[in-house]
Short mmCIF file of C-alpha atoms and ligand atoms in Angstrom, two decimals:
data_model
loop_
_atom_site.label_atom_id
_atom_site.label_comp_id
_atom_site.label_asym_id
_atom_site.label_seq_id
_atom_site.Cartn_x
_atom_site.Cartn_y
_atom_site.Cartn_z
CA MET L 1 116.00 60.10 19.72
CA HIS L 2 112.56 59.75 21.07
CA LEU L 3 111.18 63.12 21.97
CA SER L 4 107.98 61.82 23.41
CA ARG L 5 110.00 61.16 26.50
CA PHE L 6 109.86 64.92 27.22
CA SER L 7 106.72 66.74 28.37
CA ARG L 8 105.20 68.66 25.44
CA LEU L 9 101.95 70.45 24.63
CA HIS L 10 100.68 70.51 21.06
CA PHE L 11 99.55 74.00 19.90
CA ALA L 12 101.79 74.61 16.90
CA HIS L 13 100.53 74.10 13.42
CA LEU L 14 102.90 71.39 12.28
CA PRO L 15 104.39 70.29 10.05
CA THR L 16 105.01 73.85 8.62
CA PRO L 17 105.11 73.82 4.77
CA LEU L 18 108.43 73.25 2.86
CA GLU L 19 108.07 75.23 -0.32
CA PRO L 20 110.10 76.11 -3.51
CA MET L 21 110.89 79.77 -4.24
CA PRO L 22 111.05 79.64 -8.03
CA ALA L 23 110.59 83.35 -8.61
CA LEU L 24 113.49 84.27 -6.13
CA SER L 25 115.71 81.52 -7.51
CA LYS L 26 115.34 83.01 -10.95
CA GLU L 27 115.71 86.60 -9.83
CA LEU L 28 119.12 85.69 -8.25
CA GLY L 29 120.10 83.49 -11.09
CA GLY L 30 121.30 81.26 -8.14
CA PRO L 31 120.79 77.92 -6.44
CA ASN L 32 117.43 76.20 -5.98
CA LEU L 33 115.93 78.09 -3.11
CA TRP L 34 113.34 76.65 -0.76
CA ILE L 35 111.70 77.91 2.35
CA LYS L 36 110.75 76.23 5.51
CA ARG L 37 107.72 78.09 6.67
CA ASP L 38 108.10 78.41 10.43
CA ASP L 39 106.42 81.78 10.14
CA CYS L 40 103.36 79.81 9.93
CA THR L 41 103.36 77.94 13.24
CA GLY L 42 100.01 79.44 13.95
CA LEU L 43 100.10 80.95 17.47
CA ALA L 44 98.96 84.50 17.22
CA GLY L 45 101.00 85.19 14.21
CA GLY L 46 103.43 82.24 14.73
CA GLY L 47 107.22 82.15 14.48
CA ASN L 48 110.14 80.01 15.75
CA LYS L 49 109.43 80.56 19.44
CA THR L 50 106.19 78.54 19.22
CA ARG L 51 107.91 75.28 18.76
CA LYS L 52 110.24 76.05 21.73
CA LEU L 53 107.17 76.97 23.90
CA GLU L 54 105.52 73.71 23.38
CA PHE L 55 108.18 72.10 25.46
CA LEU L 56 108.84 75.13 27.82
CA ILE L 57 105.19 75.68 28.77
CA ALA L 58 104.68 71.95 29.35
CA ASP L 59 107.57 72.17 31.83
CA ALA L 60 105.98 75.25 33.50
CA LEU L 61 102.75 73.31 33.95
CA ASP L 62 104.64 70.32 35.29
CA GLN L 63 105.90 72.72 37.94
CA ASN L 64 102.38 74.09 38.58
CA ALA L 65 103.35 77.52 37.47
CA ASP L 66 100.50 80.11 37.26
CA THR L 67 102.50 82.96 36.02
CA ILE L 68 105.03 83.18 33.10
CA ILE L 69 107.98 85.63 33.06
CA THR L 70 110.15 86.23 30.13
CA GLN L 71 112.18 88.96 28.43
CA GLY L 72 113.25 90.29 25.02
CA ALA L 73 113.73 93.56 23.08
CA THR L 74 110.87 95.97 22.72
CA GLN L 75 109.74 94.30 19.43
CA SER L 76 110.35 90.85 20.64
CA ASN L 77 108.55 88.06 18.75
CA HIS L 78 109.35 85.63 21.55
CA ALA L 79 107.66 87.88 24.00
CA ARG L 80 104.45 88.01 21.82
CA GLN L 81 104.27 84.23 21.26
CA THR L 82 104.83 83.74 25.07
CA ALA L 83 101.99 86.18 25.75
CA ALA L 84 99.70 84.33 23.29
CA ILE L 85 100.11 80.82 24.87
CA ALA L 86 99.91 82.26 28.26
CA ALA L 87 96.55 83.85 27.33
CA LYS L 88 95.24 80.66 25.87
CA LEU L 89 96.11 78.61 28.86
CA GLY L 90 94.94 81.24 31.44
CA LEU L 91 98.27 81.89 32.78
CA LYS L 92 99.53 85.48 33.89
CA CYS L 93 102.26 86.72 31.70
CA HIS L 94 104.94 89.43 32.58
CA LEU L 95 107.22 90.69 29.79
CA LEU L 96 110.40 92.65 30.52
CA LEU L 97 111.21 94.53 27.41
CA GLU L 98 114.63 95.78 27.10
CA ASP L 99 115.02 99.10 25.24
CA ARG L 100 117.97 97.76 23.17
CA THR L 101 117.70 100.20 20.25
CA GLY L 102 116.89 103.42 22.03
CA SER L 103 114.31 104.18 19.35
CA ASP L 104 111.78 107.05 20.27
CA LYS L 105 109.57 106.12 17.34
CA VAL L 106 105.89 105.66 18.30
CA ASP L 107 105.46 102.65 15.93
CA TYR L 108 108.51 100.95 17.43
CA ASN L 109 107.41 101.39 21.05
CA TYR L 110 103.73 100.83 20.52
CA ASN L 111 102.90 99.11 17.20
CA GLY L 112 103.77 95.70 15.93
CA ASN L 113 104.58 93.09 18.65
CA VAL L 114 103.96 95.58 21.39
CA MET L 115 100.42 96.25 20.43
CA LEU L 116 99.96 92.47 20.13
CA ASP L 117 101.37 91.79 23.57
CA GLN L 118 99.04 94.35 25.10
CA LEU L 119 96.09 92.92 23.10
CA LEU L 120 96.98 89.45 24.51
CA GLY L 121 96.73 90.72 27.96
CA ALA L 122 100.31 90.55 29.01
CA SER L 123 101.84 93.08 31.57
CA LEU L 124 104.73 94.93 30.03
CA ILE L 125 107.67 96.46 31.94
CA LYS L 126 110.23 98.58 29.97
CA VAL L 127 113.74 98.22 31.25
CA PRO L 128 116.95 100.12 29.93
CA ALA L 129 119.48 98.68 27.63
CA ASP L 130 122.19 96.57 29.05
CA THR L 131 120.14 95.63 32.19
CA ASP L 132 121.09 92.21 33.52
CA MET L 133 117.77 90.69 32.29
CA ASP L 134 118.18 87.33 34.11
CA VAL L 135 118.70 89.17 37.46
CA ALA L 136 115.73 91.50 36.67
CA MET L 137 113.41 88.41 35.85
CA LYS L 138 114.53 86.60 39.09
CA SER L 139 113.84 89.67 41.21
CA LEU L 140 110.39 89.95 39.58
CA ALA L 141 109.88 86.24 40.24
CA ASP L 142 110.83 86.72 43.92
CA ASP L 143 108.40 89.46 44.31
CA LEU L 144 105.55 87.53 42.69
CA GLY L 145 106.54 84.49 44.78
CA SER L 146 106.19 86.39 48.03
CA GLU L 147 102.62 87.40 46.82
CA GLY L 148 101.77 83.69 46.59
CA LYS L 149 102.07 83.32 42.80
CA LYS L 150 103.99 80.42 41.24
CA PRO L 151 106.19 82.18 38.57
CA TYR L 152 108.15 80.20 35.84
CA ILE L 153 110.99 82.02 34.12
CA ILE L 154 111.60 81.50 30.40
CA PRO L 155 114.97 82.83 29.32
CA GLY L 156 115.22 85.19 26.46
CA GLY L 157 114.27 83.68 23.20
CA GLY L 158 113.20 80.47 25.00
CA SER L 159 116.84 79.30 24.57
CA ASN L 160 117.78 76.69 26.98
CA LYS L 161 117.96 72.88 26.47
CA ILE L 162 114.16 72.56 27.01
CA GLY L 163 113.19 75.12 24.39
CA ALA L 164 115.92 73.80 22.00
CA LEU L 165 113.96 70.58 21.97
CA GLY L 166 111.48 72.28 19.61
CA TYR L 167 114.20 72.66 17.08
CA VAL L 168 115.40 69.10 17.62
CA ASN L 169 111.94 68.23 16.57
CA ALA L 170 112.05 70.58 13.61
CA ALA L 171 115.12 68.89 12.28
CA LEU L 172 113.26 65.54 12.41
CA GLU L 173 110.33 67.18 10.64
CA LEU L 174 112.34 68.80 7.94
CA VAL L 175 114.40 65.77 7.03
CA HIS L 176 111.30 63.66 6.93
CA GLN L 177 109.67 66.18 4.58
CA ALA L 178 112.70 66.35 2.34
CA ASN L 179 112.84 62.65 2.17
CA SER L 180 109.20 62.27 1.21
CA GLN L 181 109.66 65.02 -1.51
CA SER L 182 112.95 63.35 -2.71
CA LEU L 183 114.71 66.82 -2.12
CA LYS L 184 118.34 66.48 -1.25
CA ILE L 185 119.03 69.47 0.99
CA ASP L 186 122.61 70.92 0.56
CA HIS L 187 122.43 73.74 3.00
CA ILE L 188 120.02 75.25 5.60
CA VAL L 189 120.30 79.01 6.34
CA HIS L 190 118.64 80.97 8.99
CA ALA L 191 118.77 83.99 11.34
CA THR L 192 120.46 83.25 14.76
CA GLY L 193 119.99 85.25 17.87
CA SER L 194 119.65 83.80 21.30
CA ALA L 195 121.05 80.46 19.77
CA GLY L 196 118.14 78.01 20.65
CA THR L 197 117.01 77.53 17.00
CA GLN L 198 120.50 76.62 15.54
CA ALA L 199 121.55 74.67 18.63
CA GLY L 200 118.44 72.44 18.41
CA LEU L 201 118.49 72.20 14.69
CA VAL L 202 122.08 71.18 14.48
CA THR L 203 121.76 68.83 17.37
CA GLY L 204 118.77 67.12 15.75
CA LEU L 205 120.41 66.88 12.34
CA MET L 206 123.67 65.48 13.69
CA ALA L 207 121.81 62.96 16.00
CA MET L 208 120.05 61.77 12.72
CA ASN L 209 123.35 61.77 10.82
CA SER L 210 121.80 63.78 8.16
CA GLN L 211 125.02 65.44 6.97
CA ILE L 212 123.16 68.74 6.17
CA PRO L 213 125.18 71.85 7.08
CA VAL L 214 123.47 74.73 8.82
CA LEU L 215 124.70 78.44 8.48
CA GLY L 216 123.39 80.86 11.13
CA ILE L 217 123.32 84.55 10.04
CA GLY L 218 124.01 86.52 13.22
CA VAL L 219 121.85 89.55 14.18
CA ARG L 220 123.62 90.78 17.26
CA ALA L 221 126.84 89.18 18.51
CA VAL L 222 130.23 88.79 16.74
CA LYS L 223 130.89 85.48 15.15
CA GLU L 224 133.08 83.97 17.93
CA LYS L 225 130.65 84.80 20.70
CA GLN L 226 127.69 83.64 18.59
CA GLU L 227 129.20 80.31 17.62
CA GLY L 228 130.35 79.86 21.28
CA ASN L 229 126.79 80.43 22.62
CA VAL L 230 125.29 78.07 19.98
CA PHE L 231 127.82 75.43 20.55
CA ALA L 232 127.34 75.51 24.43
CA LEU L 233 123.68 75.18 24.16
CA ALA L 234 123.94 72.41 21.49
CA GLU L 235 126.19 70.50 23.87
CA ARG L 236 123.67 70.68 26.64
CA THR L 237 120.90 69.81 24.36
CA ALA L 238 122.71 66.77 22.97
CA ASP L 239 123.30 65.62 26.55
CA TYR L 240 119.72 66.16 27.36
CA ILE L 241 118.43 64.06 24.54
CA GLY L 242 120.86 61.19 25.31
CA ALA L 243 123.20 61.84 22.47
CA PRO L 244 126.28 63.29 24.18
CA GLY L 245 129.04 64.66 22.00
CA VAL L 246 127.06 64.29 18.76
CA VAL L 247 127.68 67.94 17.92
CA LYS L 248 131.21 68.99 17.10
CA ARG L 249 132.53 72.63 17.44
CA GLU L 250 133.09 72.77 13.60
CA ASP L 251 129.36 71.90 13.02
CA ILE L 252 128.49 75.26 14.34
CA VAL L 253 128.91 77.96 11.75
CA ALA L 254 127.65 81.57 12.03
CA ASN L 255 128.22 84.52 9.74
CA CYS L 256 127.95 87.81 11.55
CA ASP L 257 128.81 90.08 8.81
CA TYR L 258 125.18 91.39 8.22
CA VAL L 259 124.29 92.83 11.60
CA GLY L 260 125.05 96.43 10.58
CA ASP L 261 125.02 98.99 13.25
CA GLY L 262 123.51 96.73 15.87
CA TYR L 263 120.61 94.52 16.95
CA GLY L 264 117.32 95.73 15.60
CA ILE L 265 118.89 98.60 13.63
CA PRO L 266 117.81 98.47 9.92
CA THR L 267 120.43 97.93 7.21
CA ASP L 268 120.15 98.45 3.42
CA GLY L 269 120.59 94.81 2.90
CA MET L 270 117.56 94.06 5.20
CA ARG L 271 115.39 96.58 3.35
CA GLU L 272 116.36 95.03 -0.04
CA ALA L 273 115.75 91.47 1.25
CA VAL L 274 112.41 92.14 2.83
CA THR L 275 111.21 94.09 -0.32
CA MET L 276 112.51 91.35 -2.60
CA LEU L 277 110.85 88.57 -0.92
CA ALA L 278 107.63 90.45 -0.74
CA ARG L 279 107.56 91.38 -4.35
CA SER L 280 108.99 87.96 -5.76
CA GLU L 281 107.29 85.33 -3.51
CA ALA L 282 104.68 87.25 -1.43
CA ILE L 283 106.59 86.20 1.66
CA LEU L 284 106.79 88.66 4.47
CA LEU L 285 110.11 88.69 6.46
CA ASP L 286 110.89 90.78 9.49
CA PRO L 287 113.32 93.68 10.01
CA VAL L 288 115.19 92.32 12.85
CA TYR L 289 115.93 88.62 12.15
CA SER L 290 114.68 86.99 8.91
CA GLY L 291 115.34 90.27 6.88
CA LYS L 292 119.03 90.28 7.90
CA GLY L 293 119.23 86.48 7.59
CA MET L 294 118.00 86.70 3.93
CA ALA L 295 120.26 89.76 3.28
CA GLY L 296 123.06 87.45 4.18
CA LEU L 297 121.85 84.68 2.04
CA ILE L 298 121.32 86.92 -0.91
CA ASP L 299 124.83 88.36 -0.52
CA LEU L 300 126.53 85.01 -0.32
CA ILE L 301 124.48 83.86 -3.39
CA ARG L 302 125.87 86.93 -5.36
CA ASN L 303 129.35 86.11 -4.07
CA LYS L 304 128.97 82.59 -5.66
CA GLU L 305 129.15 80.77 -2.20
CA PHE L 306 126.72 78.08 -3.36
CA ALA L 307 126.83 75.84 -6.34
CA ASP L 308 124.25 76.69 -9.08
CA ASP L 309 122.39 73.41 -8.69
CA ALA L 310 122.53 73.30 -4.78
CA ASN L 311 119.31 73.07 -2.89
CA VAL L 312 119.41 75.77 -0.15
CA VAL L 313 116.55 75.90 2.38
CA PHE L 314 115.88 79.10 4.16
CA LEU L 315 114.37 78.60 7.50
CA HIS L 316 111.85 81.41 7.94
CA THR L 317 111.69 82.00 11.69
CA GLY L 318 108.76 84.46 11.42
CA GLY L 319 108.56 88.01 12.83
CA ALA L 320 106.54 89.85 10.17
CA GLN L 321 104.40 91.45 12.93
CA GLY L 322 107.55 93.47 13.75
CA LEU L 323 107.14 95.15 10.36
CA PHE L 324 104.58 97.45 11.82
CA GLY L 325 107.02 98.70 14.35
CA TYR L 326 109.44 99.54 11.61
CA ARG L 327 107.23 101.51 9.04
CA GLU L 328 109.58 104.35 8.79
CA ALA L 329 112.69 102.26 8.16
CA PHE L 330 111.11 101.62 4.63
CA ASN L 331 110.40 105.21 3.85
CA PHE L 332 107.64 104.46 1.21
CA PRO L 333 106.40 107.57 -0.69
CA ALA L 334 103.40 109.45 0.19
CA TYR L 335 100.48 108.78 -2.24
CA ASP L 336 97.40 110.70 -3.14
C1 LIG J 401 114.08 84.84 17.97
C2 LIG J 401 114.01 84.87 16.46
C3 LIG J 401 115.07 84.40 15.79
C4 LIG J 401 116.44 83.76 16.35
O1 LIG J 401 116.11 82.56 16.93
P1 LIG J 401 117.05 82.16 18.15
O2 LIG J 401 116.59 80.89 18.60
O3 LIG J 401 116.88 83.19 19.27
O4 LIG J 401 118.45 82.05 17.75
C5 LIG J 401 114.99 84.46 14.40
N1 LIG J 401 113.98 84.98 13.76
C6 LIG J 401 112.95 85.48 14.39
C7 LIG J 401 111.81 86.13 13.59
C8 LIG J 401 112.85 85.44 15.80
O5 LIG J 401 111.89 86.03 16.41
#
C-alpha cells in the first residue's frame, strides 16, 4: 500500500495527536480511553474532511477545475472545510446546504459553520430537505460549465474512493503512532455518517493486517443501510488501492442506536457526552457527530461492552464549530 501513487496535496496538520483521556477513563470507571485528535487537522477549524480533501482537491486540480461544488446539511463541517481549502487555493466554492432539520433557529441557520462558510467566501444555496443532492449539484455544474467555468463536484462528506484515501492514510498513521508508543489498540470507535471515514479506516487497517476492530456509531441511517453504505465504499476503496477483497462484510460494524429523533437533532446522550468531555478533558465535541458518537461509547462502557483493561481509541472527527449553531440545545442558565 503505497499512497504516494495517488495525487495529494499537503495542507492538513499531520500526524494528529494520539492522547490518553485519564480523567474520562476514571470518571467512567471503564477501559483505558484514548483520543485521536482529528479535530486538530488545522484547516480553518479542522476535522475529518480535511484528510479527504487532500486527495479530492488534488484530483480537482489534476482536472484543471477552477470551481468546487459540494453539499451537506446546513451546519455541515465538510462544507466549511471545503470552503476553506477553496479559499486558500483561489478556487470558487459553491455549497448546497440541505435544510435537513427544518430548524428555524437563528444560530442554526447563520452561526457556527454557516458563518464560517460565509467568512471564507463560499456562495451558499439553501435547498429543501430530501432534495436529490447529486442531481442538484450536477445541474449547478452544468449551468456553471455553460458559463465557461470548470466545476468539480465533491460528493457529500467527500465520501468516494478518492476521499476515503485520506482515512486509509489515517489508518497507517494511527497504527504507526500506536506502535511507537507501545499502545496495543483493542477498539477504535467513531461517528459514522456519509461512510468515507469508516470505509477508508477499515480498508487501511485490514490492508495492514492490524486486527483492530472499528465500531462506527451512526448519526442518520439505520444499521443495515449504514453498514451497507460503508461496505460498498470500502470495497471500492480496496480495489482502488490495489488490495481487492481485503475488507469482508463482517469487518464493517455500525451501531445506530444513538441517532435519536434524526440527523442533527439533539439527544440527551449527546448533551451529556459533550458536557462530560468538556468538563473532564477540556475536549470540545460537536452536537451532530462526535457528540452522538461519544454518547454511544459512554453507553456501551456503562453496559460493560468493553473489558476493564481494554485500550479504546475514540477518533475525534471534529465539528466543534457546529456548537455555535446549537447554543439553545444546551439551555445554559442565565447569569448576572
Ligand atoms: C462528516 C463528519 C463525520 C462522519 O464522517 P463520514 O466520513 O461522513 O462518515 C463525523 N464527525 C464529524 C464532525 C463530521 O463532520
